[in-house]
Amino acid sequence: MEDKREELGKCPECGKPVYEGKKSYYCSGYKEGCKFVLWKNSLDRLGHADITPAQARQLLNNETVAFTGLKSRAGNEFDAEGKLAKNETYGWQIGLIFGDAGKEKQQPSGREENE
């Protein structure tokens, strides 16, 4: 039987292929115990639509993704770049990068700076 799933990249945990599921991008090595998952709604709290397959592909290739029109808890709009980052407590998330290239600050998604 031919596998019709499109590989989006390699898992940052174990190196196996990552595929798109209904609600997430998941590692094909989950049956062997790999716990990598990137939820499509990772940035919902910041007013961003679901993470697209193209954005997931960039993140899995260790590239930064520009996110525009995000909203802080106070309702202020802001733009930030995001990169895949591992949080020891919550697993893999999109770490937001604020500021100039020389003065970067990373925050896990959902934990934006106070504005």
N, CA, C and O of each residue as an XYZ file, in Angstrom:
460
protein
N       0.841     -1.192      0.000
C       0.000      0.000      0.000
C       0.878      1.245      0.000
O       1.800      1.363      0.807
N       0.593      2.158     -0.895
C       1.393      3.368     -1.049
C       1.004      4.419     -0.006
O      -0.178      4.654      0.245
N       2.025      5.048      0.597
C       1.803      6.097      1.604
C       1.643      7.434      0.890
O       2.571      7.886      0.219
N       0.491      8.069      1.021
C       0.208      9.311      0.304
C       0.446     10.560      1.148
O       0.239     11.676      0.673
N       0.878     10.381      2.390
C       1.136     11.537      3.246
C       2.373     12.276      2.767
O       3.331     11.675      2.281
N       2.330     13.595      2.914
C       3.470     14.424      2.524
C       4.329     14.705      3.751
O       3.840     15.198      4.768
N       5.601     14.387      3.642
C       6.543     14.654      4.722
C       6.834     16.152      4.759
O       7.218     16.741      3.748
N       6.648     16.772      5.941
C       6.879     18.209      6.079
C       8.290     18.531      6.546
O       8.750     19.663      6.393
N       8.965     17.572      7.099
C      10.317     17.774      7.599
C      10.691     16.627      8.517
O       9.956     15.650      8.656
N      11.849     16.769      9.140
C      12.330     15.753     10.073
C      12.037     16.181     11.502
O      12.093     17.365     11.835
N      11.726     15.211     12.332
C      11.436     15.456     13.740
C      12.697     15.969     14.442
O      13.768     15.380     14.295
N      12.576     17.063     15.204
C      13.737     17.574     15.923
C      14.141     16.680     17.099
O      15.236     16.829     17.641
N      13.276     15.764     17.491
C      13.570     14.838     18.594
C      14.319     13.596     18.109
O      15.375     13.251     18.640
N      13.756     12.925     17.089
C      14.303     11.623     16.693
C      14.719     11.529     15.225
O      15.340     10.544     14.827
N      14.386     12.542     14.411
C      14.803     12.543     13.012
C      13.884     11.822     12.044
O      14.167     11.772     10.847
N      12.790     11.263     12.541
C      11.838     10.577     11.650
C      10.961     11.625     10.947
O      10.942     12.783     11.364
N      10.243     11.240      9.896
C       9.393     12.186      9.171
C       8.254     12.738     10.033
O       7.707     12.043     10.889
N       7.911     14.013      9.782
C       6.782     14.671     10.446
C       5.689     14.852      9.401
O       5.944     15.269      8.271
N       4.452     14.522      9.813
C       3.303     14.600      8.924
C       2.227     15.502      9.511
O       2.237     15.812     10.702
N       1.297     15.917      8.651
C       0.165     16.736      9.089
C      -0.981     15.836      9.510
O      -1.364     14.915      8.788
N      -1.526     16.114     10.691
C      -2.716     15.436     11.164
C      -3.877     16.417     11.166
O      -3.753     17.527     10.648
N      -4.987     16.024     11.736
C      -6.173     16.880     11.784
C      -5.945     18.144     12.618
O      -6.331     19.240     12.210
N      -5.308     17.986     13.799
C      -5.120     19.106     14.712
C      -3.661     19.454     14.977
O      -3.368     20.423     15.677
N      -2.755     18.671     14.424
C      -1.341     18.887     14.740
C      -0.438     18.392     13.618
O      -0.880     17.776     12.648
N       0.850     18.689     13.795
C       1.911     18.119     12.973
C       2.625     17.160     13.920
O       3.061     17.568     14.996
N       2.749     15.902     13.537
C       3.211     14.885     14.474
C       4.347     14.060     13.880
O       4.491     13.953     12.662
N       5.141     13.485     14.762
C       6.250     12.636     14.366
C       5.735     11.236     14.050
O       4.899     10.691     14.771
N       6.242     10.668     12.971
C       5.851      9.303     12.604
C       6.438      8.276     13.570
O       6.073      7.102     13.515
N       7.339      8.701     14.449
C       7.920      7.794     15.422
C       7.157      7.737     16.731
O       7.689      7.266     17.737
N       5.906      8.213     16.735
C       5.130      8.225     17.984
C       4.912      6.824     18.549
O       4.833      6.655     19.766
N       4.814      5.821     17.682
C       4.604      4.450     18.165
C       5.836      3.912     18.885
O       5.738      3.005     19.711
N       6.996      4.481     18.562
C       8.235      4.086     19.231
C       8.511      4.965     20.454
O       9.547      4.816     21.101
N       7.596      5.872     20.769
C       7.739      6.679     21.976
C       8.115      8.131     21.770
O       8.230      8.865     22.752
N       8.314      8.584     20.537
C       8.649      9.992     20.311
C       7.439     10.857     20.665
O       6.313     10.550     20.273
N       7.672     11.915     21.390
C       6.578     12.757     21.869
C       6.469     14.094     21.135
O       5.751     14.984     21.592
N       7.176     14.256     19.991
C       7.104     15.528     19.281
C       5.720     15.738     18.679
O       5.172     14.861     18.012
N       5.175     16.917     18.930
C       3.927     17.345     18.309
C       3.935     18.873     18.272
O       4.351     19.521     19.232
N       3.478     19.434     17.172
C       3.312     20.879     17.042
C       1.838     21.112     16.744
O       1.351     20.769     15.667
N       1.132     21.697     17.705
C      -0.305     21.913     17.546
C      -0.561     23.029     16.553
O       0.087     24.074     16.600
N      -1.504     22.805     15.658
C      -1.843     23.810     14.651
C      -2.329     25.100     15.292
O      -2.086     26.184     14.762
N      -3.014     24.997     16.432
C      -3.581     26.178     17.090
C      -2.623     26.783     18.125
O      -3.071     27.459     19.051
N      -1.326     26.551     17.982
C      -0.319     27.020     18.945
C      -0.396     28.512     19.243
O      -0.095     28.932     20.361
N      -0.791     29.308     18.273
C      -0.805     30.761     18.458
C      -2.221     31.339     18.536
O      -2.407     32.543     18.364
N      -3.209     30.499     18.791
C      -4.597     30.967     18.898
C      -4.765     32.057     19.951
O      -5.491     33.028     19.735
N      -4.090     31.894     21.098
C      -4.218     32.888     22.180
C      -3.746     34.275     21.761
O      -4.111     35.283     22.366
N      -2.927     34.302     20.716
C      -2.407     35.577     20.238
C      -3.150     36.052     18.988
O      -2.695     36.963     18.295
N      -4.279     35.436     18.711
C      -5.114     35.876     17.593
C      -4.644     35.414     16.229
O      -5.074     35.965     15.216
N      -3.775     34.420     16.173
C      -3.265     33.926     14.895
C      -4.056     32.693     14.474
O      -4.413     31.854     15.302
N      -4.322     32.598     13.179
C      -4.995     31.411     12.649
C      -4.063     30.207     12.800
O      -2.920     30.354     13.232
N      -4.543     29.043     12.451
C      -3.744     27.820     12.569
C      -2.413     27.930     11.827
O      -2.300     28.634     10.824
N      -1.418     27.224     12.337
C      -0.116     27.128     11.687
C      -0.320     26.352     10.390
O      -0.874     25.253     10.403
N       0.123     26.917      9.276
C      -0.067     26.275      7.970
C       1.023     25.224      7.738
O       2.055     25.241      8.409
N       0.795     24.313      6.793
C       1.837     23.343      6.471
C       3.143     24.018      6.015
O       4.231     23.542      6.339
N       3.036     25.115      5.270
C       4.242     25.833      4.821
C       5.008     26.403      6.017
O       6.237     26.336      6.051
N       4.292     26.961      6.996
C       4.943     27.482      8.192
C       5.563     26.352      8.999
O       6.676     26.494      9.506
N       4.856     25.224      9.128
C       5.388     24.067      9.849
C       6.668     23.574      9.179
O       7.631     23.222      9.859
N       6.676     23.550      7.855
C       7.860     23.111      7.104
C       9.056     24.012      7.424
O      10.165     23.524      7.639
N       8.824     25.331      7.454
C       9.894     26.278      7.789
C      10.400     26.048      9.215
O      11.607     26.005      9.454
N       9.477     25.902     10.147
C       9.852     25.690     11.543
C      10.665     24.406     11.703
O      11.649     24.384     12.443
N      10.263     23.345     11.019
C      10.966     22.069     11.097
C      12.352     22.139     10.454
O      13.230     21.341     10.781
N      12.547     23.086      9.545
C      13.855     23.295      8.917
C      14.706     24.280      9.719
O      15.718     24.779      9.228
N      14.289     24.555     10.953
C      14.996     25.457     11.866
C      15.076     26.882     11.329
O      16.036     27.601     11.606
N      14.062     27.290     10.557
C      13.985     28.647     10.036
C      13.022     29.450     10.903
O      12.174     28.888     11.596
N      13.166     30.776     10.851
C      12.215     31.632     11.558
C      11.044     31.932     10.630
O      11.193     31.976      9.409
N       9.887     32.136     11.229
C       8.664     32.452     10.498
C       8.150     33.791     11.006
O       8.069     34.002     12.216
N       7.804     34.693     10.102
C       7.262     35.995     10.489
C       5.760     35.851     10.756
O       5.010     35.377      9.904
N       5.341     36.266     11.944
C       3.923     36.267     12.308
C       3.496     37.721     12.473
O       4.089     38.465     13.254
N       2.471     38.117     11.740
C       1.993     39.496     11.800
C       0.591     39.544     12.385
O      -0.166     38.575     12.314
N       0.262     40.692     12.965
C      -1.086     40.895     13.489
C      -1.406     40.100     14.731
O      -2.574     39.806     14.988
N      -0.388     39.737     15.520
C      -0.635     39.044     16.783
C      -1.199     40.043     17.779
O      -0.957     41.243     17.649
N      -1.942     39.575     18.768
C      -2.542     40.471     19.761
C      -2.130     40.085     21.166
O      -2.192     38.917     21.551
N      -1.704     41.089     21.929
C      -1.333     40.859     23.325
C      -2.595     40.723     24.161
O      -3.700     40.946     23.668
N      -2.429     40.358     25.426
C      -3.586     40.260     26.323
C      -4.292     41.603     26.452
O      -5.509     41.658     26.631
N      -3.523     42.684     26.360
C      -4.096     44.028     26.462
C      -4.795     44.448     25.169
O      -5.419     45.507     25.117
N      -4.693     43.621     24.125
C      -5.358     43.935     22.862
C      -4.492     44.698     21.881
O      -4.965     45.088     20.813
N      -3.228     44.918     22.224
C      -2.315     45.620     21.320
C      -1.813     44.666     20.246
O      -1.472     43.517     20.529
N      -1.773     45.157     19.008
C      -1.296     44.342     17.909
C       0.219     44.425     17.827
O       0.803     45.484     18.059
N       0.863     43.294     17.493
C       2.310     43.287     17.326
C       2.711     42.211     16.329
O       1.952     41.285     16.044
N       3.915     42.356     15.811
C       4.493     41.377     14.902
C       5.696     40.756     15.595
O       6.365     41.416     16.390
N       5.969     39.516     15.303
C       7.136     38.841     15.870
C       7.526     37.700     14.943
O       6.727     37.225     14.136
N       8.763     37.280     15.080
C       9.207     36.093     14.377
C       9.119     34.927     15.346
O       9.195     35.110     16.561
N       8.961     33.745     14.810
C       8.869     32.569     15.659
C       9.803     31.476     15.185
O      10.091     31.350     13.995
N      10.265     30.696     16.132
C      11.161     29.587     15.847
C      10.778     28.426     16.752
O      10.325     28.639     17.877
N      10.953     27.232     16.285
C      10.642     26.050     17.083
C      11.598     25.987     18.266
O      12.814     26.076     18.094
N      11.045     25.833     19.470
C      11.857     25.800     20.687
C      11.307     24.739     21.627
O      10.094     24.556     21.733
N      12.205     24.048     22.303
C      11.770     23.015     23.251
C      11.687     23.605     24.647
O      12.634     24.208     25.151
N      10.524     23.412     25.256
C      10.295     23.830     26.633
C      10.266     22.543     27.444
O       9.478     21.643     27.153
N      11.119     22.449     28.461
C      11.225     21.206     29.236
C       9.902     20.809     29.897
O       9.645     19.621     30.092
N       9.062     21.788     30.244
C       7.791     21.497     30.892
C       6.683     21.203     29.893
O       5.914     20.259     30.075
N       6.597     22.017     28.824
C       5.460     21.941     27.902
C       5.764     21.285     26.563
O       4.863     21.159     25.733
N       6.988     20.868     26.327
C       7.333     20.246     25.047
C       7.685     21.281     23.991
O       8.098     22.394     24.318
N       7.523     20.921     22.745
C       7.901     21.796     21.625
C       6.846     22.863     21.411
O       5.649     22.578     21.378
N       7.309     24.101     21.266
C       6.429     25.251     21.054
C       7.078     26.192     20.054
O       8.206     25.980     19.608
N       6.336     27.233     19.715
C       6.886     28.280     18.874
C       7.389     29.372     19.806
O       6.605     30.021     20.499
N       8.697     29.569     19.818
C       9.293     30.632     20.620
C       9.254     31.920     19.825
O       9.760     31.966     18.703
N       8.668     32.961     20.378
C       8.587     34.239     19.684
C       9.847     35.052     19.945
O      10.367     35.083     21.061
N      10.328     35.710     18.891
C      11.536     36.519     18.965
C      11.124     37.978     18.770
O      10.524     38.342     17.759
N      11.462     38.802     19.764
C      11.109     40.214     19.723
C      12.371     41.046     19.541
O      13.451     40.632     19.964
N      12.249     42.215     18.917
C      13.352     43.171     18.878
C      14.261     43.022     17.684
O      14.003     42.252     16.760
N      15.351     43.798     17.737
C      16.346     43.820     16.670
C      17.167     42.539     16.689
O      17.196     41.814     17.683
N      17.825     42.278     15.583
C      18.632     41.056     15.469
C      19.719     40.996     16.541
O      20.052     39.912     17.019
N      20.266     42.131     16.919
C      21.317     42.157     17.925
C      20.795     42.080     19.339
O      21.564     41.853     20.274
N      19.519     42.262     19.508
C      18.924     42.312     20.844
C      17.665     41.465     20.846
O      16.556     41.991     20.942
N      17.836     40.144     20.741
C      16.687     39.244     20.641
C      16.262     38.753     22.007
O      17.069     38.611     22.925
N      14.976     38.498     22.113
C      14.387     37.969     23.331
C      13.434     36.874     22.907
O      12.565     37.123     22.072
N      13.559     35.676     23.444
C      12.652     34.600     23.062
C      11.648     34.356     24.163
O      11.992     34.300     25.344
N      10.396     34.212     23.754
C       9.300     33.899     24.665
C       8.527     32.735     24.077
O       8.249     32.743     22.878
N       8.165     31.724     24.874
C       7.329     30.658     24.332
C       5.962     31.217     23.934
O       5.492     32.196     24.515
N       5.337     30.599     22.955
C       4.030     31.064     22.504
C       3.047     31.112     23.660
O       3.053     30.240     24.529
N       2.211     32.124     23.666
C       1.221     32.278     24.723
C       1.757     33.017     25.932
O       1.015     33.267     26.882
N       3.024     33.368     25.915
C       3.644     34.057     27.042
C       4.345     35.311     26.547
O       5.552     35.471     26.728
N       3.594     36.188     25.929
C       4.186     37.401     25.357
C       4.590     38.383     26.445
O       4.169     38.272     27.596
N       5.409     39.342     26.056
C       5.854     40.359     26.994
C       4.677     41.214     27.442
O       3.692     41.350     26.717
N       4.776     41.778     28.611
C       3.756     42.727     29.061
C       3.894     44.002     28.266
O       4.993     44.541     28.135
N       2.797     44.485     27.738
C       2.856     45.693     26.921
C       2.062     46.803     27.560
O       1.993     47.905     27.016
